XYZ file of N, CA, C and O in Angstrom:
736
model
N 100.114 163.993 11.149
C 99.461 162.914 10.459
C 98.175 163.426 9.829
O 97.390 164.089 10.469
N 97.948 163.083 8.602
C 96.720 163.503 7.945
C 95.643 162.439 8.125
O 95.895 161.339 8.594
N 94.447 162.746 7.700
C 93.320 161.819 7.853
C 93.458 160.620 6.925
O 92.871 159.574 7.176
N 94.245 160.738 5.856
C 94.372 159.643 4.905
C 95.356 158.571 5.350
O 95.286 157.439 4.905
N 96.310 158.898 6.197
C 97.304 157.908 6.596
C 96.735 156.999 7.671
O 95.953 157.421 8.526
N 97.136 155.765 7.610
C 96.636 154.792 8.575
C 97.497 154.737 9.822
O 97.098 154.170 10.826
N 98.683 155.291 9.762
C 99.578 155.213 10.906
C 100.201 153.833 11.002
O 100.149 153.028 10.089
N 100.798 153.569 12.128
C 101.395 152.250 12.295
C 100.316 151.242 12.645
O 99.362 151.539 13.345
N 100.484 150.069 12.137
C 99.531 149.009 12.413
C 100.008 148.245 13.625
O 101.174 147.913 13.752
N 99.092 147.932 14.490
C 99.436 147.311 15.755
C 99.705 145.821 15.647
O 99.604 145.204 14.588
N 100.039 145.264 16.777
C 100.360 143.850 16.872
C 99.171 142.984 16.482
O 99.329 141.957 15.824
N 97.972 143.394 16.854
C 96.773 142.604 16.556
C 96.564 142.463 15.055
O 96.201 141.395 14.569
N 96.800 143.544 14.319
C 96.652 143.499 12.865
C 97.579 142.459 12.258
O 97.157 141.628 11.450
N 98.858 142.470 12.634
C 99.825 141.545 12.062
C 99.576 140.119 12.530
O 99.787 139.165 11.775
N 99.104 139.946 13.757
C 98.784 138.618 14.255
C 97.617 138.026 13.473
O 97.651 136.848 13.092
N 96.601 138.842 13.191
C 95.458 138.353 12.428
C 95.824 138.071 10.974
O 95.326 137.122 10.372
N 96.699 138.875 10.389
C 97.165 138.608 9.021
C 97.957 137.314 8.959
O 97.812 136.518 8.040
N 98.820 137.093 9.957
C 99.598 135.855 10.010
C 98.681 134.658 10.201
O 98.862 133.616 9.571
N 97.670 134.809 11.045
C 96.722 133.721 11.285
C 95.956 133.373 10.010
O 95.745 132.207 9.703
N 95.554 134.384 9.247
C 94.850 134.134 7.984
C 95.786 133.478 6.968
O 95.383 132.570 6.240
N 97.036 133.926 6.914
C 98.013 133.317 5.999
C 98.246 131.858 6.370
O 98.258 130.982 5.522
N 98.418 131.609 7.662
C 98.678 130.259 8.143
C 97.495 129.333 7.894
O 97.661 128.155 7.609
N 96.281 129.858 7.984
C 95.101 129.031 7.806
C 94.789 128.693 6.363
O 93.995 127.808 6.087
N 95.412 129.393 5.422
C 95.098 129.164 4.013
C 96.089 128.236 3.318
O 96.105 128.155 2.099
N 96.908 127.563 4.076
C 97.923 126.665 3.505
C 98.267 125.584 4.517
O 97.938 125.715 5.684
N 98.929 124.503 4.099
C 99.284 123.437 5.053
C 100.484 123.847 5.911
O 101.598 123.351 5.752
N 100.251 124.748 6.841
C 101.333 125.326 7.640
C 102.046 124.275 8.488
O 103.272 124.183 8.482
N 101.285 123.493 9.232
C 101.910 122.526 10.135
C 102.618 121.419 9.364
O 103.644 120.894 9.829
N 102.109 121.076 8.210
C 102.786 120.076 7.384
C 104.160 120.589 6.958
O 105.154 119.857 7.020
N 104.223 121.838 6.533
C 105.507 122.426 6.143
C 106.459 122.545 7.318
O 107.663 122.293 7.191
N 105.919 122.915 8.489
C 106.770 123.062 9.669
C 107.353 121.713 10.103
O 108.555 121.621 10.399
N 106.533 120.667 10.114
C 107.049 119.348 10.482
C 108.047 118.827 9.453
O 109.033 118.177 9.812
N 107.811 119.117 8.177
C 108.742 118.659 7.140
C 110.083 119.374 7.273
O 111.142 118.748 7.152
N 110.046 120.673 7.532
C 111.298 121.419 7.737
C 112.007 120.914 8.991
O 113.229 120.713 8.997
N 111.222 120.690 10.058
C 111.816 120.180 11.301
C 112.374 118.774 11.120
O 113.287 118.369 11.851
N 111.872 118.017 10.173
C 112.422 116.700 9.883
C 113.687 116.771 9.054
O 114.588 115.935 9.190
N 113.773 117.773 8.190
C 114.950 117.901 7.340
C 116.180 118.389 8.083
O 117.317 118.035 7.733
N 115.984 119.201 9.108
C 117.129 119.773 9.829
C 117.964 118.699 10.530
O 119.187 118.669 10.345
N 117.408 117.793 11.335
C 118.291 116.784 11.955
C 118.892 115.796 10.957
O 119.994 115.300 11.180
N 118.172 115.549 9.872
C 118.716 114.620 8.878
C 119.974 115.200 8.250
O 120.963 114.491 8.035
N 120.000 116.491 7.975
C 121.202 117.063 7.363
C 122.230 117.526 8.395
O 123.383 117.754 8.045
N 121.834 117.647 9.673
C 122.773 118.139 10.680
C 123.620 117.027 11.294
O 124.836 117.183 11.441
N 122.998 115.913 11.667
C 123.705 114.895 12.439
C 124.927 114.297 11.743
O 125.921 114.014 12.415
N 124.937 114.065 10.436
C 126.159 113.507 9.837
C 127.365 114.448 9.905
O 128.503 113.995 9.786
N 127.146 115.728 10.127
C 128.251 116.680 10.184
C 128.506 117.196 11.592
O 129.340 118.064 11.804
N 127.796 116.690 12.578
C 127.919 117.181 13.946
C 129.017 116.428 14.689
O 129.281 115.251 14.431
N 129.635 117.112 15.609
C 130.598 116.506 16.517
C 130.065 116.671 17.937
O 129.682 117.763 18.342
N 130.051 115.575 18.668
C 129.548 115.607 20.024
C 130.726 115.509 20.983
O 131.597 114.645 20.817
N 130.749 116.387 21.975
C 131.852 116.407 22.927
C 131.369 115.824 24.249
O 130.460 116.350 24.884
N 131.973 114.727 24.647
C 131.689 114.091 25.927
C 132.957 114.181 26.778
O 133.834 113.316 26.713
N 133.055 115.243 27.542
C 134.277 115.474 28.322
C 135.423 115.787 27.381
O 135.384 116.747 26.615
N 136.471 114.969 27.427
C 137.626 115.154 26.547
C 137.523 114.345 25.270
O 138.420 114.389 24.438
N 136.450 113.578 25.124
C 136.297 112.707 23.966
C 135.382 113.399 22.953
O 134.306 113.887 23.288
N 135.818 113.447 21.724
C 135.005 113.997 20.641
C 134.461 112.843 19.816
O 135.226 112.016 19.316
N 133.150 112.817 19.699
C 132.498 111.755 18.945
C 132.005 112.351 17.630
O 131.120 113.202 17.616
N 132.597 111.924 16.520
C 132.204 112.397 15.194
C 131.208 111.410 14.609
O 131.475 110.214 14.538
N 130.048 111.908 14.222
C 129.006 111.036 13.690
C 128.993 111.028 12.175
O 128.020 110.627 11.572
N 130.060 111.498 11.551
C 130.100 111.539 10.091
C 130.213 110.135 9.526
O 130.909 109.282 10.060
N 129.498 109.921 8.456
C 129.497 108.620 7.796
C 129.836 108.820 6.329
O 130.019 109.939 5.861
N 129.877 107.732 5.597
C 130.148 107.846 4.170
C 128.943 108.409 3.422
O 129.059 108.811 2.279
N 127.794 108.435 4.055
C 126.582 108.942 3.408
C 126.297 110.393 3.786
O 125.151 110.833 3.760
N 127.315 111.138 4.133
C 127.122 112.533 4.524
C 126.526 113.381 3.430
O 125.645 114.216 3.674
N 126.977 113.199 2.200
C 126.434 113.982 1.080
C 124.979 113.611 0.818
O 124.145 114.477 0.544
N 124.661 112.332 0.914
C 123.271 111.903 0.737
C 122.368 112.470 1.810
O 121.233 112.869 1.546
N 122.867 112.516 3.037
C 122.089 113.100 4.131
C 121.854 114.575 3.903
O 120.757 115.089 4.163
N 122.870 115.263 3.435
C 122.726 116.697 3.167
C 121.702 116.941 2.059
O 120.854 117.828 2.177
N 121.741 116.155 1.012
C 120.794 116.321 -0.091
C 119.371 116.032 0.371
O 118.440 116.789 0.079
N 119.181 114.966 1.136
C 117.840 114.625 1.628
C 117.327 115.722 2.559
O 116.175 116.152 2.468
N 118.173 116.210 3.442
C 117.754 117.269 4.365
C 117.399 118.555 3.654
O 116.388 119.193 3.961
N 118.216 118.946 2.685
C 117.932 120.178 1.931
C 116.648 120.019 1.124
O 115.826 120.954 1.041
N 116.447 118.855 0.532
C 115.203 118.628 -0.210
C 113.988 118.669 0.705
O 112.938 119.199 0.328
N 114.075 118.136 1.910
C 112.952 118.189 2.848
C 112.642 119.616 3.277
O 111.481 120.008 3.381
N 113.683 120.403 3.527
C 113.458 121.815 3.878
C 112.812 122.545 2.704
O 111.879 123.339 2.871
N 113.280 122.264 1.495
C 112.702 122.884 0.301
C 111.245 122.478 0.113
O 110.391 123.308 -0.223
N 110.943 121.217 0.347
C 109.555 120.764 0.227
C 108.670 121.404 1.297
O 107.512 121.732 1.035
N 109.203 121.582 2.493
C 108.439 122.263 3.538
C 108.134 123.706 3.171
O 107.014 124.194 3.373
N 109.108 124.398 2.608
C 108.871 125.776 2.158
C 107.909 125.810 0.976
O 107.108 126.736 0.841
N 107.977 124.798 0.124
C 107.045 124.710 -0.999
C 105.617 124.539 -0.496
O 104.685 125.118 -1.055
N 105.439 123.759 0.554
C 104.098 123.598 1.121
C 103.552 124.922 1.632
O 102.354 125.169 1.574
N 104.416 125.776 2.147
C 103.974 127.076 2.657
C 103.667 128.057 1.545
O 102.659 128.734 1.580
N 104.550 128.177 0.576
C 104.452 129.266 -0.383
C 103.872 128.867 -1.737
O 103.593 129.739 -2.553
N 103.718 127.572 -1.986
C 103.128 127.115 -3.243
C 102.268 125.902 -2.926
O 102.543 124.784 -3.366
N 101.211 126.144 -2.151
C 100.438 125.052 -1.578
C 99.594 124.293 -2.594
O 98.949 123.306 -2.249
N 99.611 124.704 -3.851
C 98.870 123.976 -4.875
C 99.492 122.598 -5.107
O 98.787 121.635 -5.405
N 100.784 122.482 -4.931
C 101.476 121.211 -5.156
C 101.692 120.454 -3.848
O 102.654 119.709 -3.701
N 100.781 120.628 -2.906
C 100.935 120.032 -1.580
C 100.950 118.504 -1.628
O 101.664 117.885 -0.861
N 100.179 117.891 -2.527
C 100.130 116.433 -2.588
C 101.472 115.896 -3.099
O 102.024 114.943 -2.534
N 102.003 116.501 -4.137
C 103.323 116.095 -4.637
C 104.378 116.281 -3.557
O 105.205 115.390 -3.324
N 104.367 117.441 -2.889
C 105.363 117.709 -1.859
C 105.215 116.738 -0.691
O 106.211 116.294 -0.113
N 103.992 116.391 -0.342
C 103.774 115.440 0.744
C 104.264 114.045 0.412
O 104.909 113.390 1.235
N 103.958 113.585 -0.798
C 104.419 112.250 -1.210
C 105.943 112.232 -1.315
O 106.596 111.266 -0.881
N 106.523 113.290 -1.851
C 107.985 113.361 -1.948
C 108.623 113.393 -0.557
O 109.668 112.768 -0.331
N 108.005 114.099 0.398
C 108.542 114.141 1.762
C 108.466 112.764 2.414
O 109.401 112.351 3.121
N 107.381 112.046 2.184
C 107.264 110.691 2.742
C 108.331 109.775 2.147
O 108.992 109.015 2.869
N 108.535 109.851 0.828
C 109.549 109.010 0.186
C 110.960 109.359 0.664
O 111.778 108.471 0.917
N 111.246 110.660 0.791
C 112.569 111.057 1.273
C 112.772 110.643 2.729
O 113.891 110.291 3.126
N 111.705 110.691 3.526
C 111.823 110.244 4.912
C 112.145 108.756 4.964
O 112.980 108.307 5.763
N 111.503 107.980 4.109
C 111.787 106.541 4.071
C 113.201 106.256 3.569
O 113.878 105.355 4.071
N 113.644 107.024 2.595
C 115.000 106.839 2.077
C 116.044 107.244 3.114
O 117.143 106.695 3.143
N 115.686 108.181 4.000
C 116.653 108.652 4.993
C 116.967 107.598 6.059
O 117.985 107.712 6.736
N 116.129 106.595 6.204
C 116.426 105.552 7.205
C 117.748 104.836 6.917
O 118.618 104.790 7.784
N 117.957 104.281 5.724
C 119.248 103.622 5.505
C 120.378 104.586 5.144
O 121.543 104.258 5.343
N 120.050 105.768 4.634
C 121.088 106.660 4.119
C 121.617 107.606 5.188
O 122.825 107.818 5.286
N 120.766 108.167 6.009
C 121.151 109.291 6.863
C 121.066 108.946 8.348
O 120.247 109.500 9.080
N 121.931 108.067 8.826
C 121.989 107.727 10.255
C 120.618 107.406 10.824
O 120.156 108.032 11.783
N 119.953 106.439 10.251
C 118.600 106.046 10.663
C 117.649 107.231 10.651
O 116.848 107.427 11.556
N 117.719 108.023 9.598
C 116.797 109.146 9.439
C 117.002 110.224 10.470
O 116.040 110.756 11.012
N 118.228 110.607 10.739
C 118.488 111.621 11.758
C 118.147 111.097 13.132
O 117.509 111.776 13.923
N 118.599 109.862 13.406
C 118.309 109.158 14.654
C 116.817 109.095 14.916
O 116.338 109.380 16.004
N 116.053 108.760 13.906
C 114.609 108.540 13.885
C 113.824 109.834 14.139
O 112.663 109.919 13.781
N 114.427 110.853 14.682
C 113.724 112.118 14.940
C 113.323 112.774 13.622
O 112.165 113.112 13.406
N 114.279 112.964 12.743
C 113.997 113.581 11.447
C 113.067 112.733 10.607
O 112.204 113.256 9.900
N 113.230 111.422 10.679
C 112.361 110.517 9.938
C 110.910 110.694 10.352
O 110.017 110.828 9.513
N 110.641 110.693 11.653
C 109.264 110.804 12.131
C 108.653 112.165 11.799
O 107.495 112.253 11.390
N 109.424 113.232 11.981
C 108.907 114.569 11.653
C 108.598 114.693 10.170
O 107.565 115.218 9.775
N 109.509 114.224 9.317
C 109.291 114.323 7.872
C 108.124 113.443 7.427
O 107.325 113.838 6.574
N 108.007 112.264 7.995
C 106.902 111.368 7.664
C 105.559 111.983 8.082
O 104.598 111.978 7.316
N 105.503 112.530 9.273
C 104.281 113.158 9.774
C 103.941 114.406 8.955
O 102.781 114.643 8.615
N 104.950 115.218 8.621
C 104.704 116.405 7.798
C 104.215 116.058 6.412
O 103.307 116.699 5.872
N 104.779 115.024 5.806
C 104.310 114.590 4.490
C 102.885 114.072 4.534
O 102.079 114.344 3.642
N 102.551 113.324 5.578
C 101.188 112.824 5.716
C 100.198 113.966 5.930
O 99.089 113.955 5.377
N 100.581 114.969 6.705
C 99.704 116.129 6.893
C 99.503 116.885 5.583
O 98.409 117.384 5.313
N 100.542 116.982 4.779
C 100.420 117.693 3.504
C 99.487 116.960 2.549
O 98.700 117.594 1.844
N 99.570 115.646 2.517
C 98.697 114.881 1.630
C 97.244 114.980 2.104
O 96.315 115.063 1.305
N 97.047 115.005 3.410
C 95.691 115.007 3.959
C 95.051 116.388 3.982
O 93.831 116.498 4.103
N 95.815 117.461 3.865
C 95.281 118.816 3.996
C 94.456 119.193 2.770
O 94.840 118.919 1.639
N 93.312 119.806 2.995
C 92.490 120.360 1.920
C 92.157 121.798 2.280
O 91.993 122.123 3.451
N 92.062 122.670 1.294
C 91.726 124.055 1.602
C 90.306 124.157 2.144
O 89.434 123.364 1.804
N 90.095 125.146 2.983
C 88.767 125.359 3.559
C 87.821 125.867 2.484
O 88.213 126.610 1.580
N 86.574 125.440 2.578
C 85.578 125.915 1.632
C 85.217 127.350 1.990
O 85.164 127.704 3.168
N 84.968 128.176 0.992
C 84.557 129.546 1.316
C 83.219 129.522 2.041
O 82.368 128.673 1.770
N 83.047 130.462 2.957
C 81.823 130.507 3.738
C 80.654 130.873 2.848
O 80.742 131.766 2.015
N 79.542 130.158 3.050
C 78.336 130.428 2.279
C 77.656 131.660 2.817
O 77.525 131.843 4.015
N 77.219 132.490 1.916
C 76.444 133.645 2.355
C 75.063 133.167 2.774
O 74.501 132.244 2.203
N 74.516 133.810 3.769
C 73.206 133.430 4.258
C 72.165 133.790 3.211
O 72.018 134.947 2.833
N 71.436 132.795 2.719
C 70.437 133.044 1.683
C 69.238 133.781 2.237
O 68.564 134.512 1.522
N 68.930 133.610 3.513
C 67.793 134.323 4.099
C 68.066 135.811 4.179
O 67.169 136.620 4.069
N 69.306 136.199 4.381
C 69.662 137.612 4.427
C 69.563 138.263 3.054
O 69.484 139.475 2.938
N 69.569 137.462 1.998
C 69.476 137.970 0.637
C 68.034 138.137 0.174
O 67.793 138.450 -0.969
N 67.052 137.893 1.047
C 65.650 137.955 0.641
C 65.259 139.358 0.182
O 64.389 139.518 -0.663
N 65.917 140.355 0.706
C 65.604 141.724 0.295
C 66.068 141.993 -1.123
O 65.509 142.839 -1.814
N 67.089 141.282 -1.580
C 67.625 141.471 -2.929
C 67.478 140.177 -3.722
O 68.430 139.424 -3.863
N 66.317 139.878 -4.254
C 66.190 138.628 -5.019
C 66.922 138.740 -6.353
O 66.910 139.772 -6.999
N 67.583 137.654 -6.713
C 68.245 137.596 -8.011
C 67.736 136.362 -8.732
O 67.206 135.440 -8.129
N 67.947 136.305 -10.010
C 67.390 135.238 -10.821
C 68.043 133.892 -10.622
O 67.460 132.868 -10.893
N 69.301 133.831 -10.100
C 69.986 132.548 -10.026
C 69.962 131.938 -8.634
O 70.531 130.888 -8.433
N 69.321 132.544 -7.653
C 69.234 131.977 -6.321
C 67.798 131.553 -6.044
O 66.852 132.226 -6.441
N 67.611 130.447 -5.331
C 66.248 130.006 -5.046
C 65.561 130.962 -4.081
O 66.210 131.630 -3.282
N 64.230 131.007 -4.170
C 63.482 131.900 -3.300
C 63.446 131.392 -1.872
O 63.438 132.166 -0.930
N 63.398 130.103 -1.679
C 63.345 129.543 -0.334
C 64.387 128.444 -0.214
O 64.785 127.830 -1.192
N 64.808 128.202 1.008
C 65.767 127.135 1.247
C 65.064 125.792 1.133
O 63.920 125.650 1.567
N 65.704 124.777 0.583
C 65.059 123.463 0.495
C 64.939 122.840 1.880
O 65.747 123.092 2.760
N 63.937 122.020 2.037
C 63.743 121.343 3.309
C 64.811 120.284 3.479
O 65.384 119.788 2.518
N 65.057 119.907 4.734
C 66.066 118.889 5.002
C 65.640 117.569 4.391
O 64.495 117.166 4.500
N 66.535 116.889 3.753
C 66.272 115.590 3.170
C 65.673 115.650 1.786
O 65.549 114.648 1.111
N 65.254 116.831 1.334
C 64.663 116.915 0.006
C 65.736 117.242 -1.016
O 66.707 117.914 -0.715
N 65.537 116.752 -2.205
C 66.466 117.004 -3.294
C 65.825 118.032 -4.210
O 64.717 117.819 -4.695
N 66.499 119.160 -4.431
C 65.885 120.153 -5.305
C 65.832 119.655 -6.743
O 66.788 119.084 -7.243
N 64.714 119.844 -7.378
C 64.536 119.431 -8.770
C 64.954 120.543 -9.711
O 65.427 121.602 -9.287
N 64.795 120.313 -10.989
C 65.176 121.343 -11.947
C 64.222 122.532 -11.879
O 63.043 122.386 -11.615
N 64.789 123.725 -12.089
C 63.991 124.943 -12.145
C 63.876 125.350 -13.598
O 64.776 125.105 -14.389
N 62.840 125.995 -13.904
C 62.649 126.477 -15.261
C 63.157 127.904 -15.355
O 62.872 128.738 -14.514
N 63.965 128.163 -16.353
C 64.409 129.519 -16.628
C 63.487 130.110 -17.669
O 62.727 129.400 -18.313
N 63.536 131.371 -17.878
C 62.633 132.051 -18.797
C 62.722 131.550 -20.227
O 61.790 131.678 -20.995
N 63.811 130.925 -20.656
C 63.996 130.508 -22.042
C 63.422 129.132 -22.323
O 63.485 128.658 -23.439
N 62.929 128.440 -21.308
C 62.402 127.106 -21.525
C 63.420 126.013 -21.299
O 63.158 124.864 -21.577
N 64.615 126.334 -20.794
C 65.613 125.306 -20.501
C 65.627 125.053 -19.006
O 65.473 125.963 -18.209
N 65.793 123.822 -18.631
C 65.825 123.460 -17.216
C 67.247 123.608 -16.688
O 68.204 123.188 -17.325
N 67.361 124.224 -15.533
C 68.662 124.384 -14.900
C 68.708 123.428 -13.717
O 67.848 123.462 -12.854
N 69.701 122.576 -13.677
C 69.869 121.645 -12.569
C 71.112 122.025 -11.795
O 71.841 122.944 -12.177
N 71.390 121.290 -10.734
C 72.564 121.563 -9.917
C 73.856 121.207 -10.650
O 74.914 121.653 -10.285
N 73.767 120.367 -11.701
C 74.972 119.938 -12.405
C 75.182 120.674 -13.720
O 76.082 120.351 -14.462
N 74.341 121.666 -14.007
C 74.463 122.394 -15.258
C 75.742 123.212 -15.257
O 76.053 123.896 -14.308
N 76.478 123.133 -16.324
C 77.692 123.901 -16.470
C 77.304 125.340 -16.787
O 76.384 125.595 -17.547
N 78.019 126.286 -16.173
C 77.672 127.683 -16.347
C 78.249 128.286 -17.619
O 78.503 129.473 -17.693
N 78.478 127.504 -18.618
C 78.964 128.017 -19.890
C 77.788 128.304 -20.812
O 76.754 127.653 -20.727
N 77.928 129.248 -21.659
C 76.918 129.593 -22.677
C 75.577 129.926 -22.025
O 74.531 129.429 -22.435
N 75.619 130.731 -20.975
C 74.395 131.166 -20.346
C 73.667 130.055 -19.606
O 72.486 130.163 -19.332
N 74.318 128.983 -19.275
C 73.701 127.890 -18.543
C 73.094 126.843 -19.435
O 72.529 125.871 -18.967
N 73.195 127.004 -20.751
C 72.609 126.020 -21.669
C 73.631 124.953 -22.013
O 74.807 125.249 -22.212
N 73.185 123.720 -22.102
C 74.067 122.632 -22.504
C 74.048 122.536 -24.019
O 73.031 122.748 -24.667
N 75.180 122.216 -24.594
C 75.232 122.055 -26.041
C 75.875 120.713 -26.356
O 76.757 120.243 -25.658
N 75.402 120.105 -27.416
C 75.921 118.801 -27.792
C 77.005 118.895 -28.859
O 77.418 117.902 -29.412
N 77.475 120.055 -29.117
C 78.551 120.087 -30.068
C 78.514 121.199 -30.962
O 78.535 122.152 -31.358
């Protein structure tokens, strides 16, 4: 092994990467939605054996149950891998869960309905974490022109600062055109 190769990466590395991936998207919403879709599409095609008696739970809505279940699994995967559309996927999962009550054996015997409903609600409610703020006090050694010299006191509202050009910069100033507002 040379000094440039990293070698094999241990379990801790992959666990931390998975944890970071899971934390940056609505993971539990997708998992509950997928878990809701599986019983909805499984139960209409399942056969239950009670001794010598076979109980077939197939209904005339088997195709509808399969479509609803596949769509819920797809929406759950969409929440994981394309989390920008989480609100659409959550609302669609809630609607499909409600539709599964009359169509798919009471929503997969209420199990799939509850999981899909809960997963859709989690997806709608999930928001990405805000990036961590860098400590402004630690930046005192490197002053820059766009950061304040001191932290504002609690309860005070920072007023406009004057930039070298004579234009006031406020907290709502758009950072276009060097921070200057234009009327057209």
